[in-house]
PDB file of C-alpha atoms in Angstrom:
ATOM      1  CA  UNK A   1      -7.927   9.205  74.690  1.00  0.00           C
ATOM      2  CA  UNK A   2      -6.961  10.315  78.223  1.00  0.00           C
ATOM      3  CA  UNK A   3      -7.140   6.728  79.455  1.00  0.00           C
ATOM      4  CA  UNK A   4      -4.817   5.714  76.630  1.00  0.00           C
ATOM      5  CA  UNK A   5      -2.334   8.510  77.396  1.00  0.00           C
ATOM      6  CA  UNK A   6      -2.350   7.607  81.088  1.00  0.00           C
ATOM      7  CA  UNK A   7      -1.569   3.972  80.283  1.00  0.00           C
ATOM      8  CA  UNK A   8       1.340   5.117  78.081  1.00  0.00           C
ATOM      9  CA  UNK A   9       2.937   6.909  81.026  1.00  0.00           C
ATOM     10  CA  UNK A  10       3.072   3.635  82.973  1.00  0.00           C
ATOM     11  CA  UNK A  11       5.969   1.584  81.522  1.00  0.00           C
ATOM     12  CA  UNK A  12       4.627  -1.558  83.229  1.00  0.00           C
ATOM     13  CA  UNK A  13       1.534  -1.432  80.997  1.00  0.00           C
ATOM     14  CA  UNK A  14       2.386  -2.877  77.573  1.00  0.00           C
ATOM     15  CA  UNK A  15       0.774  -1.045  74.646  1.00  0.00           C
ATOM     16  CA  UNK A  16       0.283  -2.760  71.315  1.00  0.00           C
ATOM     17  CA  UNK A  17       0.632  -0.928  68.015  1.00  0.00           C
ATOM     18  CA  UNK A  18      -3.056  -1.518  67.386  1.00  0.00           C
ATOM     19  CA  UNK A  19      -3.969   0.093  70.722  1.00  0.00           C
ATOM     20  CA  UNK A  20      -1.677   3.007  69.961  1.00  0.00           C
ATOM     21  CA  UNK A  21      -3.191   3.621  66.525  1.00  0.00           C
ATOM     22  CA  UNK A  22      -6.742   3.325  67.842  1.00  0.00           C
ATOM     23  CA  UNK A  23      -5.893   5.870  70.544  1.00  0.00           C
ATOM     24  CA  UNK A  24      -4.842   8.529  68.038  1.00  0.00           C
ATOM     25  CA  UNK A  25      -7.292  11.285  67.221  1.00  0.00           C
ATOM     26  CA  UNK A  26      -8.605  11.589  63.657  1.00  0.00           C
ATOM     27  CA  UNK A  27      -6.569  14.723  62.854  1.00  0.00           C
ATOM     28  CA  UNK A  28      -3.295  13.034  63.817  1.00  0.00           C
ATOM     29  CA  UNK A  29      -4.110   9.947  61.750  1.00  0.00           C
ATOM     30  CA  UNK A  30      -5.004  12.151  58.787  1.00  0.00           C
ATOM     31  CA  UNK A  31      -1.766  14.138  59.100  1.00  0.00           C
ATOM     32  CA  UNK A  32       0.306  10.943  59.389  1.00  0.00           C
ATOM     33  CA  UNK A  33      -1.428   9.432  56.359  1.00  0.00           C
ATOM     34  CA  UNK A  34      -0.639  12.290  53.997  1.00  0.00           C
ATOM     35  CA  UNK A  35       2.566  12.093  52.013  1.00  0.00           C
ATOM     36  CA  UNK A  36       5.046  14.774  52.997  1.00  0.00           C
ATOM     37  CA  UNK A  37       5.589  15.987  49.431  1.00  0.00           C
ATOM     38  CA  UNK A  38       4.303  15.449  45.887  1.00  0.00           C
ATOM     39  CA  UNK A  39       7.618  13.783  45.057  1.00  0.00           C
ATOM     40  CA  UNK A  40       7.130  11.150  47.785  1.00  0.00           C
ATOM     41  CA  UNK A  41       3.560  10.593  46.578  1.00  0.00           C
ATOM     42  CA  UNK A  42       4.773  10.037  43.006  1.00  0.00           C
ATOM     43  CA  UNK A  43       7.424   7.571  44.191  1.00  0.00           C
ATOM     44  CA  UNK A  44       4.850   5.696  46.281  1.00  0.00           C
ATOM     45  CA  UNK A  45       2.497   5.525  43.278  1.00  0.00           C
ATOM     46  CA  UNK A  46       5.296   4.126  41.112  1.00  0.00           C
ATOM     47  CA  UNK A  47       6.271   1.584  43.757  1.00  0.00           C
ATOM     48  CA  UNK A  48       2.745   0.289  44.326  1.00  0.00           C
ATOM     49  CA  UNK A  49       2.121   0.108  40.581  1.00  0.00           C
ATOM     50  CA  UNK A  50       5.320  -1.905  40.175  1.00  0.00           C
ATOM     51  CA  UNK A  51       4.135  -4.322  42.881  1.00  0.00           C
ATOM     52  CA  UNK A  52       0.704  -4.750  41.307  1.00  0.00           C
ATOM     53  CA  UNK A  53       1.736  -4.553  37.677  1.00  0.00           C
ATOM     54  CA  UNK A  54       0.824  -1.538  35.618  1.00  0.00           C
ATOM     55  CA  UNK A  55      -1.280  -1.597  32.499  1.00  0.00           C
ATOM     56  CA  UNK A  56      -2.665   1.616  30.989  1.00  0.00           C
ATOM     57  CA  UNK A  57      -6.266   2.034  32.228  1.00  0.00           C
ATOM     58  CA  UNK A  58      -7.307   3.469  28.854  1.00  0.00           C
ATOM     59  CA  UNK A  59      -6.556   0.164  27.140  1.00  0.00           C
ATOM     60  CA  UNK A  60      -7.197  -2.434  29.847  1.00  0.00           C
ATOM     61  CA  UNK A  61      -9.913  -3.029  32.411  1.00  0.00           C
ATOM     62  CA  UNK A  62      -7.842  -4.550  35.208  1.00  0.00           C
ATOM     63  CA  UNK A  63      -9.288  -6.031  38.385  1.00  0.00           C
ATOM     64  CA  UNK A  64      -6.993  -7.355  41.094  1.00  0.00           C
ATOM     65  CA  UNK A  65      -8.295 -10.017  43.453  1.00  0.00           C
ATOM     66  CA  UNK A  66      -6.410 -11.086  46.554  1.00  0.00           C
ATOM     67  CA  UNK A  67      -6.963 -12.481  50.003  1.00  0.00           C
ATOM     68  CA  UNK A  68      -6.690 -10.676  53.314  1.00  0.00           C
ATOM     69  CA  UNK A  69      -3.200 -11.969  54.089  1.00  0.00           C
ATOM     70  CA  UNK A  70      -1.706 -10.829  50.786  1.00  0.00           C
ATOM     71  CA  UNK A  71      -3.459  -7.471  51.046  1.00  0.00           C
ATOM     72  CA  UNK A  72      -1.926  -7.086  54.504  1.00  0.00           C
ATOM     73  CA  UNK A  73       1.503  -7.820  53.063  1.00  0.00           C
ATOM     74  CA  UNK A  74       0.960  -5.232  50.340  1.00  0.00           C
ATOM     75  CA  UNK A  75      -0.050  -2.674  52.962  1.00  0.00           C
ATOM     76  CA  UNK A  76       2.993  -3.502  55.094  1.00  0.00           C
ATOM     77  CA  UNK A  77       5.256  -3.125  52.063  1.00  0.00           C
ATOM     78  CA  UNK A  78       3.692   0.225  51.198  1.00  0.00           C
ATOM     79  CA  UNK A  79       4.052   1.416  54.806  1.00  0.00           C
ATOM     80  CA  UNK A  80       7.706   0.419  54.966  1.00  0.00           C
ATOM     81  CA  UNK A  81       8.390   2.071  51.624  1.00  0.00           C
ATOM     82  CA  UNK A  82       6.686   5.243  52.782  1.00  0.00           C
ATOM     83  CA  UNK A  83       8.655   5.191  56.018  1.00  0.00           C
ATOM     84  CA  UNK A  84      11.911   4.736  54.097  1.00  0.00           C
ATOM     85  CA  UNK A  85      11.085   7.523  51.635  1.00  0.00           C
ATOM     86  CA  UNK A  86      10.135   9.898  54.450  1.00  0.00           C
ATOM     87  CA  UNK A  87      13.446   9.202  56.198  1.00  0.00           C
ATOM     88  CA  UNK A  88      15.372   9.716  52.960  1.00  0.00           C
ATOM     89  CA  UNK A  89      13.525  12.978  52.315  1.00  0.00           C
ATOM     90  CA  UNK A  90      14.300  14.232  55.838  1.00  0.00           C
ATOM     91  CA  UNK A  91      17.955  13.295  55.418  1.00  0.00           C
ATOM     92  CA  UNK A  92      18.155  15.117  52.073  1.00  0.00           C
ATOM     93  CA  UNK A  93      16.641  18.260  53.615  1.00  0.00           C
ATOM     94  CA  UNK A  94      19.065  18.066  56.539  1.00  0.00           C
ATOM     95  CA  UNK A  95      22.074  17.641  54.226  1.00  0.00           C
ATOM     96  CA  UNK A  96      20.887  20.550  52.074  1.00  0.00           C
ATOM     97  CA  UNK A  97      20.414  22.682  55.178  1.00  0.00           C
ATOM     98  CA  UNK A  98      23.906  21.826  56.423  1.00  0.00           C
ATOM     99  CA  UNK A  99      25.408  22.565  53.004  1.00  0.00           C
ATOM    100  CA  UNK A 100      23.644  25.936  52.956  1.00  0.00           C
ATOM    101  CA  UNK A 101      24.856  26.774  56.468  1.00  0.00           C
ATOM    102  CA  UNK A 102      28.484  26.054  55.465  1.00  0.00           C
ATOM    103  CA  UNK A 103      28.155  28.465  52.547  1.00  0.00           C
ATOM    104  CA  UNK A 104      27.321  31.329  54.915  1.00  0.00           C
TER     105      UNK A 104
END
Protein backbone atom coordinates (compact mmCIF):
# COMPACT_ATOMS: atom_id res chain seq x y z
CA UNK A 1 0.00 0.00 0.00
CA UNK A 2 2.82 2.44 0.85
CA UNK A 3 4.40 1.88 -2.55
CA UNK A 4 1.06 2.68 -4.16
CA UNK A 5 0.60 5.86 -2.10
CA UNK A 6 4.12 7.00 -2.94
CA UNK A 7 3.48 6.53 -6.66
CA UNK A 8 0.28 8.60 -6.33
CA UNK A 9 2.26 11.55 -4.99
CA UNK A 10 4.36 11.62 -8.17
CA UNK A 11 2.20 13.19 -10.91
CA UNK A 12 4.59 11.87 -13.58
CA UNK A 13 3.61 8.29 -12.68
CA UNK A 14 0.27 7.44 -14.32
CA UNK A 15 -2.06 5.35 -12.16
CA UNK A 16 -4.80 3.26 -13.72
CA UNK A 17 -8.18 2.79 -12.08
CA UNK A 18 -7.39 -0.90 -11.69
CA UNK A 19 -4.14 -0.10 -9.86
CA UNK A 20 -5.97 2.38 -7.66
CA UNK A 21 -8.68 -0.11 -6.70
CA UNK A 22 -6.16 -2.88 -6.05
CA UNK A 23 -4.22 -0.51 -3.79
CA UNK A 24 -7.20 0.14 -1.52
CA UNK A 25 -7.38 -1.70 1.77
CA UNK A 26 -10.25 -4.13 2.38
CA UNK A 27 -12.05 -1.86 4.86
CA UNK A 28 -12.15 1.04 2.39
CA UNK A 29 -13.45 -1.20 -0.40
CA UNK A 30 -16.12 -2.57 1.93
CA UNK A 31 -17.19 0.92 3.01
CA UNK A 32 -17.32 2.13 -0.61
CA UNK A 33 -19.36 -0.92 -1.65
CA UNK A 34 -22.13 -0.40 0.89
CA UNK A 35 -25.10 1.69 -0.16
CA UNK A 36 -25.35 4.92 1.79
CA UNK A 37 -28.98 4.37 2.79
CA UNK A 38 -31.76 1.78 2.57
CA UNK A 39 -33.53 4.05 0.09
CA UNK A 40 -30.55 3.99 -2.30
CA UNK A 41 -30.34 0.21 -1.92
CA UNK A 42 -34.03 -0.16 -2.80
CA UNK A 43 -33.61 2.07 -5.86
CA UNK A 44 -30.56 0.09 -6.98
CA UNK A 45 -32.49 -3.18 -6.56
CA UNK A 46 -35.35 -1.81 -8.66
CA UNK A 47 -32.98 -0.56 -11.35
CA UNK A 48 -31.06 -3.82 -11.67
CA UNK A 49 -34.29 -5.81 -11.72
CA UNK A 50 -35.60 -3.57 -14.50
CA UNK A 51 -32.41 -4.21 -16.50
CA UNK A 52 -32.60 -7.97 -16.03
CA UNK A 53 -36.36 -8.35 -16.15
CA UNK A 54 -38.27 -9.21 -13.02
CA UNK A 55 -40.41 -12.27 -12.55
CA UNK A 56 -41.65 -13.31 -9.11
CA UNK A 57 -39.27 -15.98 -7.75
CA UNK A 58 -42.18 -17.82 -6.13
CA UNK A 59 -43.69 -18.57 -9.53
CA UNK A 60 -40.68 -18.76 -11.84
CA UNK A 61 -37.27 -20.39 -11.69
CA UNK A 62 -35.25 -17.86 -13.67
CA UNK A 63 -31.63 -18.33 -14.69
CA UNK A 64 -29.79 -15.58 -16.54
CA UNK A 65 -26.85 -16.51 -18.75
CA UNK A 66 -24.53 -13.92 -20.25
CA UNK A 67 -20.99 -13.47 -21.42
CA UNK A 68 -18.20 -11.57 -19.71
CA UNK A 69 -18.59 -8.46 -21.87
CA UNK A 70 -22.31 -8.07 -21.18
CA UNK A 71 -21.79 -8.74 -17.48
CA UNK A 72 -19.17 -5.99 -17.48
CA UNK A 73 -21.65 -3.63 -19.09
CA UNK A 74 -24.26 -4.51 -16.48
CA UNK A 75 -21.73 -3.83 -13.72
CA UNK A 76 -20.75 -0.50 -15.30
CA UNK A 77 -24.41 0.49 -15.55
CA UNK A 78 -25.01 -0.43 -11.92
CA UNK A 79 -21.91 1.51 -10.83
CA UNK A 80 -22.96 4.61 -12.74
CA UNK A 81 -26.48 4.38 -11.35
CA UNK A 82 -25.13 4.04 -7.84
CA UNK A 83 -22.82 6.99 -8.37
CA UNK A 84 -25.72 9.09 -9.68
CA UNK A 85 -28.00 8.10 -6.79
CA UNK A 86 -25.30 8.86 -4.23
CA UNK A 87 -24.78 12.32 -5.74
CA UNK A 88 -28.53 12.97 -5.78
CA UNK A 89 -28.81 11.85 -2.16
CA UNK A 90 -25.95 14.15 -1.12
CA UNK A 91 -27.54 17.05 -2.98
CA UNK A 92 -30.91 16.42 -1.30
CA UNK A 93 -29.27 16.39 2.14
CA UNK A 94 -27.39 19.60 1.35
CA UNK A 95 -30.57 21.34 0.14
CA UNK A 96 -32.45 20.17 3.23
CA UNK A 97 -29.62 21.41 5.44
CA UNK A 98 -29.62 24.80 3.72
CA UNK A 99 -33.41 25.06 4.01
CA UNK A 100 -33.18 24.26 7.72
CA UNK A 101 -30.44 26.85 8.25
CA UNK A 102 -32.58 29.56 6.60
CA UNK A 103 -35.43 28.76 8.98
CA UNK A 104 -33.24 29.57 11.99
